């Protein structure tokens, strides 16, 4: 089983609505390890790269404006196969149809203002870790809780 890293962004709607703590708590309670955390402003160049798969969509401009409307909180989480686990915790893009219990399912109603971003594959997660964090902003430490979150063979 592979130890993975993934990126979560707390989006401007969540910043405005005071949901940073609520969102962070869900990943902490899941048993994930926080290895990077910062508030940052996203610029056009970064957003064009980050949302390259949406560049020709009619909503790209408003998405970009939305993502630049406040700073975001960027987090890097680590855990066994955590890329998929974090996506499940976030829920599907269209928040009003997202499963109850997920962050989007519980906290949002919109397709665009859906409170969080999460990396969607192991490959994209690694690229996004590099995109949002410098190496010296990622912290290695022994999370003693791991002994209770995982069985020994899952950590081997
Ligand atoms: P994801 O965030 O669930 O991975 P993506 O398809 O990668 O979804 O889209 C990135 C972000 O672009 C969404 O989270 C949302 O904020 C915005 N977005 C996606 N589709 C639409 C749309 O149809 N209308 C408006 N905004 C959209
Ligand atoms: Mg996406």
Tab-separated table of N, CA and C and ligand atoms in Angstrom:
chain	number	residue	atom	x	y	z
A	1	UNK	N	0.852	-1.207	0.000
A	1	UNK	CA	0.000	0.000	0.000
A	1	UNK	C	0.874	1.238	0.000
A	2	UNK	N	0.476	2.204	-0.789
A	2	UNK	CA	1.414	3.309	-0.968
A	2	UNK	C	1.027	4.558	-0.188
A	3	UNK	N	2.043	5.134	0.421
A	3	UNK	CA	1.892	6.414	1.094
A	3	UNK	C	1.809	7.487	0.019
A	4	UNK	N	0.759	8.274	0.036
A	4	UNK	CA	0.563	9.310	-0.988
A	4	UNK	C	0.453	10.693	-0.336
A	5	UNK	N	0.687	11.708	-1.174
A	5	UNK	CA	0.472	13.092	-0.753
A	5	UNK	C	-0.566	13.702	-1.687
A	6	UNK	N	-1.385	14.587	-1.149
A	6	UNK	CA	-2.402	15.225	-1.995
A	6	UNK	C	-2.624	16.665	-1.556
A	7	UNK	N	-3.182	17.441	-2.473
A	7	UNK	CA	-3.413	18.867	-2.211
A	7	UNK	C	-4.897	19.149	-2.002
A	8	UNK	N	-5.187	19.926	-0.968
A	8	UNK	CA	-6.528	20.480	-0.752
A	8	UNK	C	-6.391	21.996	-0.735
A	9	UNK	N	-7.278	22.681	-1.452
A	9	UNK	CA	-7.376	24.140	-1.347
A	9	UNK	C	-8.727	24.471	-0.708
A	10	UNK	N	-8.699	25.322	0.306
A	10	UNK	CA	-9.942	25.884	0.840
A	10	UNK	C	-10.241	27.109	-0.008
A	11	UNK	N	-11.331	27.041	-0.767
A	11	UNK	CA	-11.639	28.049	-1.788
A	11	UNK	C	-12.213	29.332	-1.167
A	12	UNK	N	-12.246	30.426	-1.963
A	12	UNK	CA	-12.699	31.719	-1.429
A	12	UNK	C	-14.104	31.717	-0.804
A	13	UNK	N	-15.024	30.934	-1.314
A	13	UNK	CA	-16.368	30.906	-0.687
A	13	UNK	C	-16.275	30.380	0.743
A	14	UNK	N	-15.411	29.397	0.969
A	14	UNK	CA	-15.242	28.838	2.317
A	14	UNK	C	-14.490	29.801	3.233
A	15	UNK	N	-13.537	30.543	2.641
A	15	UNK	CA	-12.830	31.567	3.426
A	15	UNK	C	-13.853	32.603	3.906
A	16	UNK	N	-14.708	33.070	2.973
A	16	UNK	CA	-15.720	34.085	3.321
A	16	UNK	C	-16.718	33.558	4.347
A	17	UNK	N	-17.041	32.272	4.264
A	17	UNK	CA	-18.076	31.704	5.134
A	17	UNK	C	-17.512	31.153	6.450
A	18	UNK	N	-16.229	31.324	6.662
A	18	UNK	CA	-15.658	30.903	7.943
A	18	UNK	C	-15.600	29.398	8.127
A	19	UNK	N	-15.232	28.698	7.062
A	19	UNK	CA	-15.262	27.226	7.110
A	19	UNK	C	-13.870	26.574	7.131
A	20	UNK	N	-12.825	27.379	7.315
A	20	UNK	CA	-11.463	26.801	7.291
A	20	UNK	C	-11.318	25.709	8.360
A	21	UNK	N	-11.742	26.031	9.565
A	21	UNK	CA	-11.596	25.072	10.664
A	21	UNK	C	-12.408	23.807	10.432
A	22	UNK	N	-13.670	23.982	10.053
A	22	UNK	CA	-14.576	22.848	9.795
A	22	UNK	C	-13.988	21.898	8.742
A	23	UNK	N	-13.462	22.486	7.678
A	23	UNK	CA	-12.918	21.670	6.586
A	23	UNK	C	-11.643	20.947	7.038
A	24	UNK	N	-10.761	21.684	7.704
A	24	UNK	CA	-9.495	21.088	8.159
A	24	UNK	C	-9.751	19.949	9.142
A	25	UNK	N	-10.698	20.168	10.032
A	25	UNK	CA	-11.026	19.164	11.049
A	25	UNK	C	-11.410	17.819	10.439
A	26	UNK	N	-12.114	17.866	9.310
A	26	UNK	CA	-12.562	16.601	8.718
A	26	UNK	C	-11.387	15.737	8.268
A	27	UNK	N	-10.366	16.376	7.706
A	27	UNK	CA	-9.192	15.602	7.272
A	27	UNK	C	-8.366	15.146	8.477
A	28	UNK	N	-8.299	15.986	9.489
A	28	UNK	CA	-7.573	15.590	10.707
A	28	UNK	C	-8.238	14.376	11.352
A	29	UNK	N	-9.560	14.446	11.496
A	29	UNK	CA	-10.283	13.344	12.146
A	29	UNK	C	-10.187	12.049	11.361
A	30	UNK	N	-10.042	12.156	10.044
A	30	UNK	CA	-9.927	10.964	9.205
A	30	UNK	C	-8.650	10.186	9.524
A	31	UNK	N	-7.641	10.904	10.070
A	31	UNK	CA	-6.377	10.248	10.391
A	31	UNK	C	-5.255	10.626	9.446
A	32	UNK	N	-5.499	11.647	8.618
A	32	UNK	CA	-4.452	12.079	7.680
A	32	UNK	C	-3.428	12.945	8.394
A	33	UNK	N	-2.258	13.021	7.806
A	33	UNK	CA	-1.151	13.779	8.388
A	33	UNK	C	-0.954	15.072	7.588
A	34	UNK	N	-1.023	16.196	8.287
A	34	UNK	CA	-0.823	17.504	7.637
A	34	UNK	C	0.668	17.774	7.530
A	35	UNK	N	1.176	17.900	6.304
A	35	UNK	CA	2.619	18.142	6.141
A	35	UNK	C	2.923	19.507	5.520
A	36	UNK	N	1.878	20.233	5.094
A	36	UNK	CA	2.080	21.582	4.570
A	36	UNK	C	0.797	22.382	4.713
A	37	UNK	N	0.943	23.659	5.090
A	37	UNK	CA	-0.244	24.504	5.308
A	37	UNK	C	0.125	25.967	5.119
A	38	UNK	N	-0.594	26.659	4.244
A	38	UNK	CA	-0.328	28.098	4.102
A	38	UNK	C	-1.496	28.818	3.449
A	39	UNK	N	-1.559	30.129	3.704
A	39	UNK	CA	-2.509	30.986	3.013
A	39	UNK	C	-1.753	31.614	1.850
A	40	UNK	N	-2.408	31.651	0.684
A	40	UNK	CA	-1.718	32.204	-0.487
A	40	UNK	C	-2.708	32.796	-1.472
A	41	UNK	N	-2.217	33.751	-2.259
A	41	UNK	CA	-3.024	34.326	-3.333
A	41	UNK	C	-2.643	33.651	-4.637
A	42	UNK	N	-3.635	33.219	-5.382
A	42	UNK	CA	-3.375	32.544	-6.653
A	42	UNK	C	-3.369	33.591	-7.763
A	43	UNK	N	-2.373	33.541	-8.642
A	43	UNK	CA	-2.377	34.493	-9.761
A	43	UNK	C	-2.831	33.791	-11.046
A	44	UNK	N	-3.002	34.622	-12.079
A	44	UNK	CA	-3.507	34.120	-13.362
A	44	UNK	C	-2.671	32.990	-13.937
A	45	UNK	N	-1.355	33.143	-13.841
A	45	UNK	CA	-0.456	32.139	-14.416
A	45	UNK	C	-0.666	30.789	-13.737
A	46	UNK	N	-0.703	30.825	-12.396
A	46	UNK	CA	-0.900	29.585	-11.643
A	46	UNK	C	-2.280	28.981	-11.935
A	47	UNK	N	-3.307	29.829	-12.015
A	47	UNK	CA	-4.665	29.315	-12.243
A	47	UNK	C	-4.823	28.716	-13.638
A	48	UNK	N	-4.146	29.326	-14.622
A	48	UNK	CA	-4.190	28.786	-15.982
A	48	UNK	C	-3.595	27.379	-16.027
A	49	UNK	N	-2.546	27.175	-15.241
A	49	UNK	CA	-1.907	25.858	-15.169
A	49	UNK	C	-2.792	24.885	-14.383
A	50	UNK	N	-3.279	25.370	-13.240
A	50	UNK	CA	-4.059	24.515	-12.349
A	50	UNK	C	-5.380	24.073	-12.990
A	51	UNK	N	-6.019	24.981	-13.704
A	51	UNK	CA	-7.298	24.666	-14.352
A	51	UNK	C	-7.154	24.556	-15.868
A	52	UNK	N	-6.002	24.075	-16.330
A	52	UNK	CA	-5.746	23.940	-17.777
A	52	UNK	C	-6.817	23.096	-18.464
A	53	UNK	N	-7.329	22.088	-17.752
A	53	UNK	CA	-8.349	21.206	-18.345
A	53	UNK	C	-9.685	21.926	-18.546
A	54	UNK	N	-9.810	23.156	-18.016
A	54	UNK	CA	-11.062	23.906	-18.151
A	54	UNK	C	-10.878	25.195	-18.951
A	55	UNK	N	-9.676	25.370	-19.526
A	55	UNK	CA	-9.311	26.645	-20.167
A	55	UNK	C	-10.294	27.089	-21.252
A	56	UNK	N	-10.897	26.139	-21.976
A	56	UNK	CA	-11.806	26.545	-23.053
A	56	UNK	C	-13.282	26.514	-22.648
A	57	UNK	N	-13.548	26.363	-21.361
A	57	UNK	CA	-14.953	26.379	-20.889
A	57	UNK	C	-15.435	27.824	-20.762
A	58	UNK	N	-16.723	28.050	-21.005
A	58	UNK	CA	-17.269	29.416	-20.901
A	58	UNK	C	-17.165	29.995	-19.489
A	59	UNK	N	-17.093	29.139	-18.494
A	59	UNK	CA	-17.049	29.633	-17.114
A	59	UNK	C	-15.620	29.863	-16.622
A	60	UNK	N	-14.615	29.658	-17.493
A	60	UNK	CA	-13.238	29.748	-17.013
A	60	UNK	C	-12.908	31.111	-16.401
A	61	UNK	N	-13.343	32.176	-17.072
A	61	UNK	CA	-13.036	33.533	-16.603
A	61	UNK	C	-13.643	33.783	-15.215
A	62	UNK	N	-14.896	33.397	-15.032
A	62	UNK	CA	-15.524	33.633	-13.722
A	62	UNK	C	-14.932	32.718	-12.656
A	63	UNK	N	-14.539	31.512	-13.052
A	63	UNK	CA	-13.860	30.609	-12.113
A	63	UNK	C	-12.538	31.235	-11.644
A	64	UNK	N	-11.818	31.773	-12.607
A	64	UNK	CA	-10.539	32.408	-12.299
A	64	UNK	C	-10.738	33.633	-11.393
A	65	UNK	N	-11.730	34.453	-11.698
A	65	UNK	CA	-12.030	35.619	-10.847
A	65	UNK	C	-12.416	35.185	-9.434
A	66	UNK	N	-13.234	34.166	-9.358
A	66	UNK	CA	-13.644	33.613	-8.061
A	66	UNK	C	-12.439	33.152	-7.260
A	67	UNK	N	-11.537	32.430	-7.894
A	67	UNK	CA	-10.386	31.861	-7.186
A	67	UNK	C	-9.370	32.935	-6.780
A	68	UNK	N	-9.484	34.128	-7.397
A	68	UNK	CA	-8.603	35.236	-7.032
A	68	UNK	C	-9.291	36.236	-6.105
A	69	UNK	N	-10.544	35.966	-5.722
A	69	UNK	CA	-11.316	36.956	-4.955
A	69	UNK	C	-10.861	37.080	-3.496
A	70	UNK	N	-10.251	36.053	-2.971
A	70	UNK	CA	-9.625	36.098	-1.639
A	70	UNK	C	-8.398	35.174	-1.710
A	71	UNK	N	-7.519	35.245	-0.720
A	71	UNK	CA	-6.497	34.183	-0.647
A	71	UNK	C	-7.199	32.829	-0.430
A	72	UNK	N	-6.493	31.767	-0.711
A	72	UNK	CA	-6.987	30.428	-0.387
A	72	UNK	C	-6.087	29.854	0.710
A	73	UNK	N	-6.548	28.796	1.353
A	73	UNK	CA	-5.678	28.046	2.257
A	73	UNK	C	-5.295	26.757	1.536
A	74	UNK	N	-3.994	26.576	1.356
A	74	UNK	CA	-3.482	25.371	0.692
A	74	UNK	C	-2.966	24.405	1.749
A	75	UNK	N	-3.343	23.140	1.587
A	75	UNK	CA	-2.901	22.105	2.528
A	75	UNK	C	-2.318	20.943	1.753
A	76	UNK	N	-1.272	20.361	2.299
A	76	UNK	CA	-0.758	19.104	1.768
A	76	UNK	C	-0.969	18.034	2.831
A	77	UNK	N	-1.712	16.996	2.468
A	77	UNK	CA	-2.029	15.892	3.391
A	77	UNK	C	-1.332	14.629	2.922
A	78	UNK	N	-0.954	13.811	3.877
A	78	UNK	CA	-0.290	12.547	3.578
A	78	UNK	C	-1.054	11.399	4.235
A	79	UNK	N	-1.065	10.263	3.558
A	79	UNK	CA	-1.689	9.066	4.121
A	79	UNK	C	-1.644	7.932	3.121
A	80	UNK	N	-1.949	6.730	3.567
A	80	UNK	CA	-1.980	5.573	2.676
A	80	UNK	C	-3.140	5.750	1.689
A	81	UNK	N	-2.813	5.734	0.410
A	81	UNK	CA	-3.811	5.891	-0.663
A	81	UNK	C	-4.755	7.070	-0.390
A	82	UNK	N	-4.186	8.184	0.033
A	82	UNK	CA	-5.029	9.297	0.494
A	82	UNK	C	-5.599	10.164	-0.635
A	83	UNK	N	-5.074	10.047	-1.859
A	83	UNK	CA	-5.620	10.877	-2.945
A	83	UNK	C	-7.100	10.563	-3.134
A	84	UNK	N	-7.413	9.301	-3.258
A	84	UNK	CA	-8.818	8.902	-3.435
A	84	UNK	C	-9.638	9.158	-2.173
A	85	UNK	N	-9.048	8.878	-1.015
A	85	UNK	CA	-9.774	9.083	0.255
A	85	UNK	C	-10.198	10.547	0.414
A	86	UNK	N	-9.303	11.459	0.040
A	86	UNK	CA	-9.604	12.893	0.174
A	86	UNK	C	-10.686	13.313	-0.819
A	87	UNK	N	-10.642	12.769	-2.032
A	87	UNK	CA	-11.701	13.077	-3.017
A	87	UNK	C	-13.065	12.634	-2.476
A	88	UNK	N	-13.106	11.455	-1.848
A	88	UNK	CA	-14.381	10.955	-1.303
A	88	UNK	C	-14.887	11.865	-0.187
A	89	UNK	N	-13.978	12.345	0.653
A	89	UNK	CA	-14.368	13.252	1.741
A	89	UNK	C	-14.911	14.562	1.173
A	90	UNK	N	-14.370	15.007	0.039
A	90	UNK	CA	-14.822	16.271	-0.571
A	90	UNK	C	-16.170	16.127	-1.255
A	91	UNK	N	-16.427	14.999	-1.895
A	91	UNK	CA	-17.688	14.826	-2.630
A	91	UNK	C	-17.591	15.338	-4.057
A	92	UNK	N	-18.628	15.087	-4.855
A	92	UNK	CA	-18.589	15.427	-6.284
A	92	UNK	C	-18.675	16.940	-6.515
A	93	UNK	N	-18.287	17.334	-7.719
A	93	UNK	CA	-18.166	18.761	-8.069
A	93	UNK	C	-19.457	19.540	-7.822
A	94	UNK	N	-20.589	19.003	-8.314
A	94	UNK	CA	-21.872	19.713	-8.168
A	94	UNK	C	-22.371	19.516	-6.735
A	95	UNK	N	-22.064	20.503	-5.896
A	95	UNK	CA	-22.214	20.322	-4.453
A	95	UNK	C	-23.636	19.969	-4.021
A	96	UNK	N	-24.627	20.510	-4.701
A	96	UNK	CA	-26.003	20.227	-4.233
A	96	UNK	C	-26.424	18.780	-4.482
A	97	UNK	N	-25.642	18.066	-5.290
A	97	UNK	CA	-25.913	16.637	-5.490
A	97	UNK	C	-24.867	15.757	-4.811
A	98	UNK	N	-23.930	16.390	-4.105
A	98	UNK	CA	-22.869	15.620	-3.442
A	98	UNK	C	-23.455	14.849	-2.259
A	99	UNK	N	-22.855	13.704	-1.999
A	99	UNK	CA	-23.356	12.808	-0.970
A	99	UNK	C	-23.323	13.470	0.417
A	100	UNK	N	-24.412	13.344	1.147
A	100	UNK	CA	-24.438	13.842	2.530
A	100	UNK	C	-23.315	13.163	3.306
A	101	UNK	N	-22.657	13.933	4.149
A	101	UNK	CA	-21.501	13.405	4.871
A	101	UNK	C	-20.202	13.910	4.275
A	102	UNK	N	-20.221	14.186	2.971
A	102	UNK	CA	-19.016	14.766	2.352
A	102	UNK	C	-18.981	16.271	2.637
A	103	UNK	N	-17.813	16.884	2.455
A	103	UNK	CA	-17.673	18.326	2.708
A	103	UNK	C	-18.622	19.112	1.803
A	104	UNK	N	-18.586	18.819	0.504
A	104	UNK	CA	-19.481	19.537	-0.410
A	104	UNK	C	-20.935	19.184	-0.132
A	105	UNK	N	-21.201	17.937	0.164
A	105	UNK	CA	-22.576	17.496	0.453
A	105	UNK	C	-23.157	18.171	1.677
A	106	UNK	N	-22.309	18.459	2.635
A	106	UNK	CA	-22.787	19.054	3.892
A	106	UNK	C	-22.727	20.576	3.904
A	107	UNK	N	-21.808	21.157	3.119
A	107	UNK	CA	-21.498	22.586	3.317
A	107	UNK	C	-21.742	23.468	2.110
A	108	UNK	N	-22.145	22.921	0.976
A	108	UNK	CA	-22.254	23.767	-0.221
A	108	UNK	C	-23.435	23.371	-1.098
A	109	UNK	N	-23.829	24.289	-1.973
A	109	UNK	CA	-24.965	24.087	-2.878
A	109	UNK	C	-24.627	24.321	-4.342
A	110	UNK	N	-23.438	24.846	-4.626
A	110	UNK	CA	-23.106	25.348	-5.964
A	110	UNK	C	-22.178	24.413	-6.730
A	111	UNK	N	-22.160	24.567	-8.063
A	111	UNK	CA	-21.189	23.845	-8.898
A	111	UNK	C	-19.835	24.535	-8.842
A	112	UNK	N	-19.850	25.855	-8.842
A	112	UNK	CA	-18.574	26.587	-8.872
A	112	UNK	C	-18.073	26.922	-7.470
A	113	UNK	N	-18.991	27.390	-6.612
A	113	UNK	CA	-18.615	27.701	-5.224
A	113	UNK	C	-18.808	26.448	-4.379
A	114	UNK	N	-17.839	25.544	-4.497
A	114	UNK	CA	-17.998	24.236	-3.852
A	114	UNK	C	-16.935	23.988	-2.773
A	115	UNK	N	-16.509	25.052	-2.164
A	115	UNK	CA	-15.697	25.157	-0.928
A	115	UNK	C	-14.286	24.539	-0.896
A	116	UNK	N	-14.056	23.511	-1.708
A	116	UNK	CA	-12.735	22.883	-1.689
A	116	UNK	C	-12.274	22.458	-3.078
A	117	UNK	N	-10.957	22.384	-3.225
A	117	UNK	CA	-10.335	21.676	-4.341
A	117	UNK	C	-9.586	20.496	-3.755
A	118	UNK	N	-9.596	19.361	-4.455
A	118	UNK	CA	-8.736	18.231	-4.072
A	118	UNK	C	-8.157	17.604	-5.335
A	119	UNK	N	-6.911	17.210	-5.283
A	119	UNK	CA	-6.243	16.555	-6.420
A	119	UNK	C	-7.032	15.316	-6.835
A	120	UNK	N	-7.093	15.064	-8.160
A	120	UNK	CA	-7.989	14.002	-8.638
A	120	UNK	C	-7.298	12.703	-9.042
A	121	UNK	N	-5.972	12.650	-8.988
A	121	UNK	CA	-5.261	11.397	-9.293
A	121	UNK	C	-3.887	11.471	-8.628
A	122	UNK	N	-3.254	10.323	-8.485
A	122	UNK	CA	-1.934	10.294	-7.856
A	122	UNK	C	-0.952	11.145	-8.663
A	123	UNK	N	-1.036	11.037	-9.981
A	123	UNK	CA	-0.142	11.793	-10.862
A	123	UNK	C	-0.378	13.304	-10.708
A	124	UNK	N	-1.629	13.725	-10.772
A	124	UNK	CA	-1.931	15.161	-10.619
A	124	UNK	C	-1.603	15.653	-9.214
A	125	UNK	N	-1.788	14.797	-8.229
A	125	UNK	CA	-1.487	15.191	-6.853
A	125	UNK	C	-0.009	15.546	-6.717
A	126	UNK	N	0.868	14.726	-7.276
A	126	UNK	CA	2.309	15.008	-7.181
A	126	UNK	C	2.653	16.318	-7.881
A	127	UNK	N	2.025	16.556	-9.045
A	127	UNK	CA	2.260	17.817	-9.765
A	127	UNK	C	1.745	19.004	-8.945
A	128	UNK	N	0.600	18.830	-8.293
A	128	UNK	CA	0.014	19.926	-7.507
A	128	UNK	C	0.799	20.198	-6.223
A	129	UNK	N	1.375	19.156	-5.632
A	129	UNK	CA	2.237	19.373	-4.455
A	129	UNK	C	3.366	20.315	-4.852
A	130	UNK	N	3.974	20.071	-6.000
A	130	UNK	CA	5.068	20.929	-6.493
A	130	UNK	C	4.559	22.320	-6.860
A	131	UNK	N	3.326	22.377	-7.399
A	131	UNK	CA	2.765	23.659	-7.850
A	131	UNK	C	2.498	24.593	-6.670
A	132	UNK	N	2.021	24.039	-5.563
A	132	UNK	CA	1.564	24.890	-4.460
A	132	UNK	C	2.566	25.018	-3.315
A	133	UNK	N	3.541	24.120	-3.228
A	133	UNK	CA	4.485	24.163	-2.105
A	133	UNK	C	5.924	24.081	-2.581
A	134	UNK	N	6.781	24.860	-1.920
A	134	UNK	CA	8.221	24.671	-2.073
A	134	UNK	C	8.631	23.517	-1.163
A	135	UNK	N	9.709	22.872	-1.520
A	135	UNK	CA	10.161	21.702	-0.754
A	135	UNK	C	10.342	22.038	0.737
A	136	UNK	N	10.842	23.245	1.029
A	136	UNK	CA	11.086	23.606	2.440
A	136	UNK	C	9.807	23.992	3.185
A	137	UNK	N	8.685	23.971	2.501
A	137	UNK	CA	7.389	24.219	3.165
A	137	UNK	C	6.667	22.910	3.499
A	138	UNK	N	7.280	21.791	3.160
A	138	UNK	CA	6.702	20.481	3.467
A	138	UNK	C	7.486	19.871	4.621
A	139	UNK	N	6.768	19.366	5.611
A	139	UNK	CA	7.401	18.990	6.872
A	139	UNK	C	7.282	17.497	7.150
A	140	UNK	N	8.427	16.889	7.376
A	140	UNK	CA	8.446	15.482	7.757
A	140	UNK	C	8.505	15.375	9.277
A	141	UNK	N	7.663	14.565	9.858
A	141	UNK	CA	7.716	14.323	11.301
A	141	UNK	C	7.012	13.010	11.592
A	142	UNK	N	7.290	12.482	12.751
A	142	UNK	CA	6.695	11.205	13.141
A	142	UNK	C	5.316	11.456	13.735
A	143	UNK	N	4.277	11.035	13.029
A	143	UNK	CA	2.926	11.203	13.577
A	143	UNK	C	2.580	9.937	14.352
A	144	UNK	N	2.661	10.029	15.657
A	144	UNK	CA	2.532	8.821	16.483
A	144	UNK	C	1.135	8.207	16.363
A	145	UNK	N	0.163	9.027	15.998
A	145	UNK	CA	-1.207	8.545	15.807
A	145	UNK	C	-1.292	7.457	14.731
A	146	UNK	N	-0.344	7.482	13.763
A	146	UNK	CA	-0.361	6.484	12.690
A	146	UNK	C	-0.463	5.061	13.240
A	147	UNK	N	0.162	4.813	14.404
A	147	UNK	CA	0.157	3.474	14.999
A	147	UNK	C	-1.261	3.010	15.320
A	148	UNK	N	-2.177	3.984	15.467
A	148	UNK	CA	-3.563	3.651	15.807
A	148	UNK	C	-4.504	3.826	14.622
A	149	UNK	N	-4.043	4.547	13.614
A	149	UNK	CA	-4.863	4.795	12.420
A	149	UNK	C	-4.754	3.625	11.441
A	150	UNK	N	-3.552	3.010	11.380
A	150	UNK	CA	-3.294	1.917	10.448
A	150	UNK	C	-2.860	0.660	11.178
A	151	UNK	N	-3.075	-0.486	10.528
A	151	UNK	CA	-2.468	-1.731	11.003
A	151	UNK	C	-1.019	-1.773	10.531
A	152	UNK	N	-0.176	-2.538	11.226
A	152	UNK	CA	1.253	-2.588	10.923
A	152	UNK	C	1.525	-2.887	9.448
A	153	UNK	N	0.803	-3.866	8.876
A	153	UNK	CA	1.078	-4.280	7.505
A	153	UNK	C	0.711	-3.181	6.486
A	154	UNK	N	-0.152	-2.262	6.873
A	154	UNK	CA	-0.503	-1.169	5.961
A	154	UNK	C	0.581	-0.093	5.919
A	155	UNK	N	1.393	-0.053	6.923
A	155	UNK	CA	2.468	0.949	6.997
A	155	UNK	C	3.805	0.408	6.531
A	156	UNK	N	3.875	-0.912	6.366
A	156	UNK	CA	5.168	-1.547	6.003
A	156	UNK	C	5.628	-1.117	4.622
B	1	LIG	P1	-13.368	19.193	-9.177
B	1	LIG	O1	-13.070	20.465	-8.418
B	1	LIG	O2	-14.478	18.410	-8.526
B	1	LIG	O3	-12.147	18.370	-9.447
B	1	LIG	P2	-13.270	20.060	-11.965
B	1	LIG	O4	-14.082	19.497	-13.083
B	1	LIG	O5	-11.809	19.784	-11.953
B	1	LIG	O6	-13.972	19.605	-10.601
B	1	LIG	O7	-13.508	21.631	-11.989
B	1	LIG	C1	-12.717	22.477	-11.217
B	1	LIG	C2	-13.583	23.553	-10.601
B	1	LIG	O8	-14.144	24.362	-11.648
B	1	LIG	C3	-14.792	23.045	-9.820
B	1	LIG	O9	-14.487	22.631	-8.510
B	1	LIG	C4	-15.678	24.265	-9.844
B	1	LIG	O10	-15.244	25.234	-8.898
B	1	LIG	C5	-15.447	24.783	-11.256
B	1	LIG	N1	-16.418	24.217	-12.212
B	1	LIG	C6	-16.411	22.984	-12.751
B	1	LIG	N2	-17.456	22.804	-13.592
B	1	LIG	C7	-18.130	23.975	-13.569
B	1	LIG	C8	-19.326	24.424	-14.247
B	1	LIG	O11	-19.976	23.705	-15.024
B	1	LIG	N3	-19.732	25.699	-13.979
B	1	LIG	C9	-19.037	26.526	-13.136
B	1	LIG	N4	-17.923	26.151	-12.486
B	1	LIG	C10	-17.470	24.879	-12.701
B	2	LIG	MG1	-10.513	18.844	-10.623
